[in-house]
Short mmCIF file of C-alpha atoms and ligand atoms in Angstrom, two decimals:
data_model
loop_
_atom_site.label_atom_id
_atom_site.label_comp_id
_atom_site.label_asym_id
_atom_site.label_seq_id
_atom_site.Cartn_x
_atom_site.Cartn_y
_atom_site.Cartn_z
CA MET A 16 79.55 -30.90 280.81
CA ARG A 17 75.79 -30.11 280.15
CA LYS A 18 75.31 -33.78 278.55
CA PHE A 19 77.14 -35.15 281.34
CA THR A 20 74.40 -33.69 283.84
CA ALA A 21 71.55 -34.76 281.55
CA GLY A 22 72.42 -38.28 281.15
CA LEU A 23 72.77 -37.81 285.33
CA PHE A 24 69.28 -36.88 285.45
CA MET A 25 67.97 -39.53 283.13
CA ALA A 26 69.65 -42.40 285.02
CA ALA A 27 68.12 -40.86 288.10
CA ALA A 28 64.75 -40.88 286.62
CA MET A 29 65.02 -44.47 285.44
CA MET A 30 66.24 -45.47 288.67
CA THR A 31 63.20 -43.79 290.15
CA ALA A 32 60.87 -45.77 287.87
CA THR A 33 62.26 -48.72 288.27
CA VAL A 34 61.69 -48.48 292.06
CA ALA A 35 58.08 -47.15 292.02
CA GLN A 36 57.64 -50.51 289.41
CA ALA A 37 59.09 -52.51 292.08
CA ALA A 38 57.10 -51.08 295.00
CA GLU A 39 53.67 -51.84 292.93
CA PRO A 40 51.70 -53.87 295.00
CA ILE A 41 50.39 -57.53 293.85
CA VAL A 42 46.86 -56.90 293.29
CA ILE A 43 44.39 -59.91 294.33
CA LYS A 44 41.09 -59.91 292.69
CA PHE A 45 38.37 -61.71 294.26
CA SER A 46 35.41 -62.24 292.04
CA HIS A 47 32.06 -63.90 293.74
CA VAL A 48 28.29 -64.41 292.98
CA VAL A 49 26.46 -63.27 296.19
CA ALA A 50 25.58 -59.94 297.93
CA GLU A 51 28.02 -58.17 300.16
CA ASN A 52 25.62 -58.90 303.57
CA THR A 53 26.39 -62.77 302.86
CA PRO A 54 28.74 -64.87 304.65
CA LYS A 55 30.94 -65.04 301.31
CA GLY A 56 30.49 -61.66 300.84
CA GLN A 57 31.61 -60.70 304.54
CA MET A 58 34.44 -63.27 304.55
CA ALA A 59 35.35 -61.79 301.36
CA ASN A 60 35.46 -57.79 302.73
CA LYS A 61 37.34 -59.00 305.77
CA PHE A 62 40.29 -61.04 303.67
CA ARG A 63 40.62 -57.48 302.02
CA ASP A 64 40.84 -55.83 305.40
CA LEU A 65 43.11 -58.24 306.87
CA ILE A 66 45.88 -57.96 303.58
CA ALA A 67 45.64 -54.11 304.07
CA GLU A 68 46.54 -54.07 307.60
CA ARG A 69 49.21 -56.89 307.41
CA LEU A 70 50.94 -56.46 303.47
CA GLY A 71 48.93 -52.87 302.69
CA ASP A 72 52.15 -52.01 300.81
CA LYS A 73 52.76 -55.67 298.97
CA VAL A 74 49.39 -56.46 298.12
CA LYS A 75 45.77 -55.25 297.60
CA VAL A 76 42.76 -57.10 296.97
CA GLU A 77 40.04 -55.95 295.13
CA VAL A 78 36.95 -57.25 296.03
CA TYR A 79 33.87 -58.07 293.15
CA PRO A 80 30.33 -59.05 294.13
CA SER A 81 27.04 -60.15 292.91
CA SER A 82 28.57 -61.53 289.67
CA GLN A 83 30.09 -57.82 289.03
CA LEU A 84 32.97 -59.47 287.30
CA TYR A 85 32.39 -63.01 286.48
CA GLY A 86 29.32 -65.25 286.86
CA ASP A 87 30.27 -68.73 288.41
CA ASN A 88 30.55 -70.24 284.99
CA LYS A 89 33.29 -68.33 284.08
CA VAL A 90 35.11 -67.37 286.84
CA LEU A 91 37.17 -70.78 287.14
CA GLU A 92 38.09 -70.01 283.70
CA ALA A 93 39.21 -66.37 284.54
CA MET A 94 41.13 -67.53 287.20
CA LEU A 95 43.33 -69.98 285.38
CA LEU A 96 43.98 -67.27 282.55
CA GLY A 97 45.19 -64.78 285.50
CA ASP A 98 41.88 -62.52 285.14
CA VAL A 99 41.24 -62.90 288.67
CA GLN A 100 43.26 -64.50 291.56
CA ILE A 101 40.70 -65.82 293.93
CA ALA A 102 37.08 -67.46 293.70
CA ALA A 103 34.91 -68.99 296.12
CA PRO A 104 32.22 -70.63 293.87
CA SER A 105 29.93 -73.45 295.56
CA LEU A 106 31.20 -76.62 295.72
CA SER A 107 28.17 -77.80 293.63
CA LYS A 108 30.25 -75.54 290.06
CA PHE A 109 33.76 -77.57 289.74
CA LYS A 110 32.44 -80.62 287.98
CA LYS A 111 34.82 -79.71 285.06
CA TYR A 112 37.75 -79.80 287.40
CA THR A 113 37.20 -82.87 289.53
CA LYS A 114 34.14 -85.82 290.36
CA LYS A 115 35.36 -85.97 293.24
CA LEU A 116 33.11 -82.81 294.84
CA GLN A 117 30.11 -84.11 293.56
CA LEU A 118 30.03 -85.99 296.95
CA PHE A 119 28.69 -83.06 298.67
CA ASP A 120 25.69 -82.36 296.77
CA LEU A 121 24.50 -85.77 297.61
CA PRO A 122 20.43 -84.89 299.24
CA PHE A 123 20.71 -85.91 302.83
CA LEU A 124 24.12 -86.55 303.41
CA PHE A 125 25.40 -84.77 306.49
CA LYS A 126 22.51 -84.37 308.70
CA ASP A 127 23.79 -80.61 309.87
CA MET A 128 26.42 -78.31 309.55
CA ALA A 129 28.41 -79.08 312.83
CA ALA A 130 28.56 -83.01 310.29
CA ALA A 131 29.75 -80.48 307.36
CA GLU A 132 32.44 -79.21 309.41
CA LYS A 133 33.62 -82.28 310.87
CA PHE A 134 33.92 -84.13 307.60
CA GLN A 135 35.86 -80.73 306.04
CA GLN A 136 38.21 -80.29 308.58
CA SER A 137 38.91 -84.49 308.32
CA GLU A 138 41.74 -86.12 306.73
CA ALA A 139 39.91 -87.25 303.73
CA GLY A 140 37.92 -83.50 303.78
CA GLN A 141 41.23 -81.87 303.31
CA LYS A 142 42.91 -83.95 301.03
CA LEU A 143 40.39 -83.02 298.57
CA LEU A 144 41.64 -79.35 298.44
CA ALA A 145 44.53 -80.55 296.46
CA SER A 146 42.34 -82.70 294.42
CA MET A 147 42.10 -80.03 291.23
CA ARG A 148 45.65 -79.15 291.81
CA LYS A 149 46.85 -80.82 288.24
CA LYS A 150 44.42 -78.82 286.83
CA GLY A 151 45.71 -75.68 288.07
CA VAL A 152 43.44 -75.21 290.76
CA VAL A 153 44.16 -75.03 294.36
CA GLY A 154 41.94 -74.78 297.32
CA LEU A 155 42.50 -72.65 300.29
CA GLY A 156 39.92 -73.75 302.41
CA TYR A 157 35.90 -74.79 302.69
CA LEU A 158 33.83 -71.86 303.57
CA HIS A 159 30.23 -72.55 304.68
CA ASN A 160 26.95 -71.23 303.86
CA GLY A 161 24.48 -73.91 304.88
CA MET A 162 21.62 -76.26 304.15
CA LYS A 163 19.31 -75.93 301.12
CA GLN A 164 15.40 -75.31 301.69
CA ILE A 165 13.44 -75.58 298.60
CA SER A 166 11.20 -72.46 297.72
CA ALA A 167 8.03 -73.27 295.61
CA SER A 168 5.27 -71.01 294.05
CA LYS A 169 3.14 -73.63 295.72
CA PRO A 170 3.17 -75.69 299.01
CA LEU A 171 5.45 -78.36 299.40
CA ARG A 172 4.68 -80.91 301.50
CA THR A 173 5.88 -84.32 300.00
CA PRO A 174 7.77 -85.28 296.89
CA ALA A 175 4.31 -85.78 295.06
CA ASP A 176 4.17 -81.98 295.44
CA ALA A 177 6.76 -81.06 292.91
CA ASP A 178 5.75 -83.45 290.45
CA GLY A 179 6.23 -81.55 287.10
CA LEU A 180 7.69 -78.03 288.45
CA LYS A 181 10.78 -76.63 287.01
CA PHE A 182 13.37 -75.81 289.55
CA ARG A 183 16.77 -74.13 288.83
CA ILE A 184 19.71 -76.07 290.40
CA MET A 185 23.62 -75.19 290.17
CA SER A 186 25.36 -76.54 286.88
CA SER A 187 25.31 -80.17 289.12
CA ASP A 188 24.92 -83.36 287.84
CA VAL A 189 23.71 -84.71 290.95
CA LEU A 190 21.50 -81.88 291.66
CA SER A 191 19.69 -82.90 288.60
CA ALA A 192 19.39 -86.96 289.60
CA GLN A 193 18.11 -85.43 292.82
CA PHE A 194 14.96 -83.44 291.14
CA GLU A 195 14.27 -86.15 288.49
CA ALA A 196 13.57 -88.42 291.36
CA VAL A 197 10.70 -86.54 292.69
CA ASN A 198 9.49 -86.17 288.57
CA ALA A 199 10.04 -82.25 288.80
CA VAL A 200 12.29 -80.29 285.82
CA PRO A 201 15.77 -79.13 286.78
CA LEU A 202 17.11 -76.30 285.18
CA LYS A 203 21.13 -75.29 285.06
CA LYS A 204 21.13 -71.56 285.43
CA PRO A 205 22.95 -68.73 286.59
CA PHE A 206 22.91 -67.35 290.20
CA SER A 207 22.29 -64.52 289.09
CA GLU A 208 19.52 -65.21 286.74
CA VAL A 209 17.56 -66.96 289.33
CA PHE A 210 15.35 -64.02 290.28
CA THR A 211 14.01 -63.09 286.91
CA LEU A 212 13.31 -66.75 286.51
CA LEU A 213 11.05 -66.63 289.58
CA GLN A 214 9.49 -63.56 289.11
CA THR A 215 9.08 -64.00 285.57
CA LYS A 216 7.31 -67.24 286.15
CA ALA A 217 9.53 -68.85 284.04
CA ILE A 218 10.43 -71.61 286.53
CA ASP A 219 8.52 -73.18 289.99
CA GLY A 220 11.20 -72.66 292.41
CA GLN A 221 14.25 -73.02 293.39
CA GLU A 222 16.48 -74.48 296.17
CA ASN A 223 18.88 -72.66 298.01
CA THR A 224 20.22 -71.42 301.74
CA TRP A 225 18.08 -69.23 304.15
CA SER A 226 21.12 -66.43 303.48
CA ASN A 227 20.70 -66.53 299.76
CA ILE A 228 16.97 -66.64 299.54
CA TYR A 229 16.92 -63.63 301.89
CA SER A 230 19.67 -61.41 300.53
CA LYS A 231 18.82 -62.03 296.60
CA LYS A 232 14.90 -61.38 297.14
CA PHE A 233 13.72 -65.07 296.54
CA PHE A 234 11.34 -64.86 299.14
CA GLU A 235 9.33 -61.66 298.11
CA VAL A 236 8.73 -63.83 294.90
CA GLN A 237 8.03 -67.50 295.91
CA GLU A 238 5.31 -68.07 297.78
CA TYR A 239 6.29 -71.23 299.79
CA ILE A 240 9.59 -72.05 301.54
CA THR A 241 10.08 -75.76 302.48
CA ALA A 242 12.59 -76.05 305.33
CA THR A 243 13.96 -79.29 304.11
CA ASP A 244 17.66 -79.06 305.09
CA HIS A 245 18.02 -81.46 302.15
CA GLY A 246 21.59 -80.18 300.93
CA LEU A 247 23.98 -78.41 301.85
CA LEU A 248 25.46 -75.51 300.12
CA ASP A 249 29.11 -74.62 301.13
CA TYR A 250 31.81 -72.87 298.99
CA LEU A 251 35.70 -73.93 298.18
CA VAL A 252 37.88 -70.88 298.31
CA VAL A 253 40.65 -71.25 295.75
CA THR A 254 43.17 -69.82 293.36
CA SER A 255 45.47 -70.95 290.49
CA ARG A 256 48.03 -72.98 291.38
CA GLU A 257 50.37 -70.72 289.08
CA PHE A 258 49.55 -67.43 291.13
CA TRP A 259 50.24 -68.84 294.20
CA ASP A 260 53.25 -70.34 293.66
CA SER A 261 54.12 -67.05 292.28
CA LEU A 262 53.67 -65.69 295.90
CA PRO A 263 56.77 -64.40 297.35
CA ASP A 264 58.25 -66.49 300.32
CA ASP A 265 57.07 -64.12 302.89
CA VAL A 266 53.79 -62.95 301.92
CA ARG A 267 52.56 -66.56 300.43
CA PRO A 268 52.14 -67.62 304.45
CA VAL A 269 50.26 -64.20 305.92
CA VAL A 270 48.03 -64.65 302.80
CA LYS A 271 46.63 -68.06 303.85
CA ALA A 272 47.12 -67.37 307.23
CA SER A 273 44.58 -64.26 306.63
CA MET A 274 42.35 -66.39 304.52
CA ASP A 275 41.68 -68.70 307.38
CA GLU A 276 40.99 -66.34 309.91
CA ALA A 277 38.41 -64.96 307.15
CA ILE A 278 37.02 -68.07 306.66
CA ALA A 279 36.57 -68.31 310.07
CA PHE A 280 34.96 -65.06 310.40
CA GLY A 281 32.81 -66.19 307.54
CA ASN A 282 31.30 -69.52 309.09
CA LYS A 283 30.31 -67.87 312.16
CA ILE A 284 28.18 -65.71 310.27
CA ALA A 285 27.01 -68.35 308.27
CA LEU A 286 25.39 -70.43 311.13
CA ASP A 287 23.84 -67.13 312.22
CA LYS A 288 22.53 -65.72 309.34
CA ALA A 289 21.00 -68.98 308.84
CA ILE A 290 18.92 -68.37 311.80
CA SER A 291 18.53 -64.81 311.32
CA ASP A 292 17.56 -64.34 307.48
CA ARG A 293 14.98 -67.75 308.20
CA LYS A 294 13.46 -65.36 310.56
CA ALA A 295 13.59 -62.07 308.70
CA ILE A 296 11.33 -63.85 305.99
CA GLU A 297 8.97 -65.67 308.42
CA GLU A 298 8.52 -61.86 309.69
CA SER A 299 7.92 -59.68 305.97
CA GLY A 300 5.29 -62.12 306.08
CA ARG A 301 5.87 -62.39 301.77
CA SER A 302 6.71 -66.21 302.10
CA GLN A 303 5.28 -69.00 303.93
CA VAL A 304 7.63 -71.32 305.58
CA ILE A 305 6.99 -74.57 305.98
CA ASP A 306 8.10 -77.01 308.53
CA LEU A 307 7.74 -80.82 307.57
CA SER A 308 6.94 -83.35 309.97
CA ASP A 309 9.08 -86.01 310.12
CA ALA A 310 6.83 -88.44 308.18
CA GLU A 311 7.13 -85.66 305.36
CA ARG A 312 10.83 -85.40 305.67
CA GLN A 313 11.30 -89.19 305.54
CA GLN A 314 9.45 -89.28 302.14
CA TRP A 315 11.35 -86.95 300.57
CA VAL A 316 14.27 -88.85 302.24
CA GLU A 317 13.41 -91.83 300.23
CA ALA A 318 12.75 -90.38 297.41
CA MET A 319 16.32 -88.52 296.55
CA LYS A 320 18.44 -90.52 298.61
CA PRO A 321 18.75 -93.30 295.94
CA VAL A 322 20.33 -90.83 293.40
CA TRP A 323 23.37 -91.56 295.83
CA ALA A 324 23.92 -94.93 293.56
CA GLN A 325 24.43 -93.42 290.26
CA PHE A 326 27.60 -90.80 292.05
CA GLU A 327 29.50 -93.68 294.56
CA GLU A 328 32.13 -94.73 291.69
CA ALA A 329 32.81 -91.57 290.43
CA VAL A 330 32.77 -89.86 294.18
CA GLY A 331 34.92 -93.65 295.64
CA GLN A 332 33.41 -95.21 298.36
CA ASP A 333 36.25 -94.14 300.92
CA LEU A 334 35.18 -90.61 300.87
CA LEU A 335 31.99 -91.29 300.43
CA ASP A 336 32.26 -93.81 304.03
CA ALA A 337 34.06 -90.67 305.76
CA ALA A 338 31.60 -88.01 305.13
CA ILE A 339 28.71 -90.70 305.88
CA ALA A 340 30.86 -91.40 309.79
CA ALA A 341 30.85 -87.41 310.03
CA ASN A 342 27.08 -87.84 311.23
CA ASN A 343 28.49 -89.44 314.56
C1 SIN B 61 26.31 -69.15 295.66
O1 SIN B 61 26.09 -68.94 296.88
O2 SIN B 61 27.54 -68.63 295.49
C2 SIN B 61 25.52 -68.56 294.81
C3 SIN B 61 24.72 -70.17 294.78
C4 SIN B 61 23.76 -70.68 293.84
O3 SIN B 61 24.24 -70.69 292.81
O4 SIN B 61 22.47 -71.09 293.93
#
């Protein structure tokens, strides 16, 4: 009898353990490199909160900002290995997985954020979300940061002013060609190193959005920022195909809808921050913002735009035409 009771007890304990195990939520680690007060940082936190509201018992999102978990050079590999589930690297950081996204780095491609948004939401733009599926990477959506500006330790008004200067760039061959086109020296370096490189004067400048220049305090260690709006810095929010396909059928649509909502929230912040962070930098008096005349800006266009020819074949003429058409 005692044996029978002990057996029953063991069976009950095992059942409880199994139920507890089955009830463990799915953990989504979302790793990114920027500060929490940026469009991407706020979008990631919004996604975490929406999932907690809607799927709290089934799914838990953990957000790791400011390269705490992985820098952008490692995060996609980590995602494919299952160590993180969501990342949102800049569109410039997918070279290993597709050449098509090089499109977004072409200098002076989109005249403003509305044109970038129009292209991203077009049929051609949406098709790109699936362009890395065979490599195991699934695009969930585009997220804005904004147009890039160029900061430097000396005032840059014309391309000749950049001659011989060292600029940090993201890991993109297009961006390399873009700075070589103005006789500058591009250096591919992780985002987490930029502040120190600027502070120690190991480099002379860098290109980035108002939000990144402000939130990472680049403006405190760069005397000048030229408002060039010469290129786009947006993100692709990605997950791994393996993880995405493994989600239960009643969970996946809720995760996707929450991500769409979080992206829309982040996009609104991006547009607002491009204005407010520029203003905050100007008001700080730490860095002088230089606005170009039309003639000066045209010189940058003429110097940089010829790099398109080097990448047209890899990107594809159809895609390029669709992006150009979004400016109308
Ligand atoms: C980011 O905004 O995620 C980083 C951009 C950069 O590497 O400059």
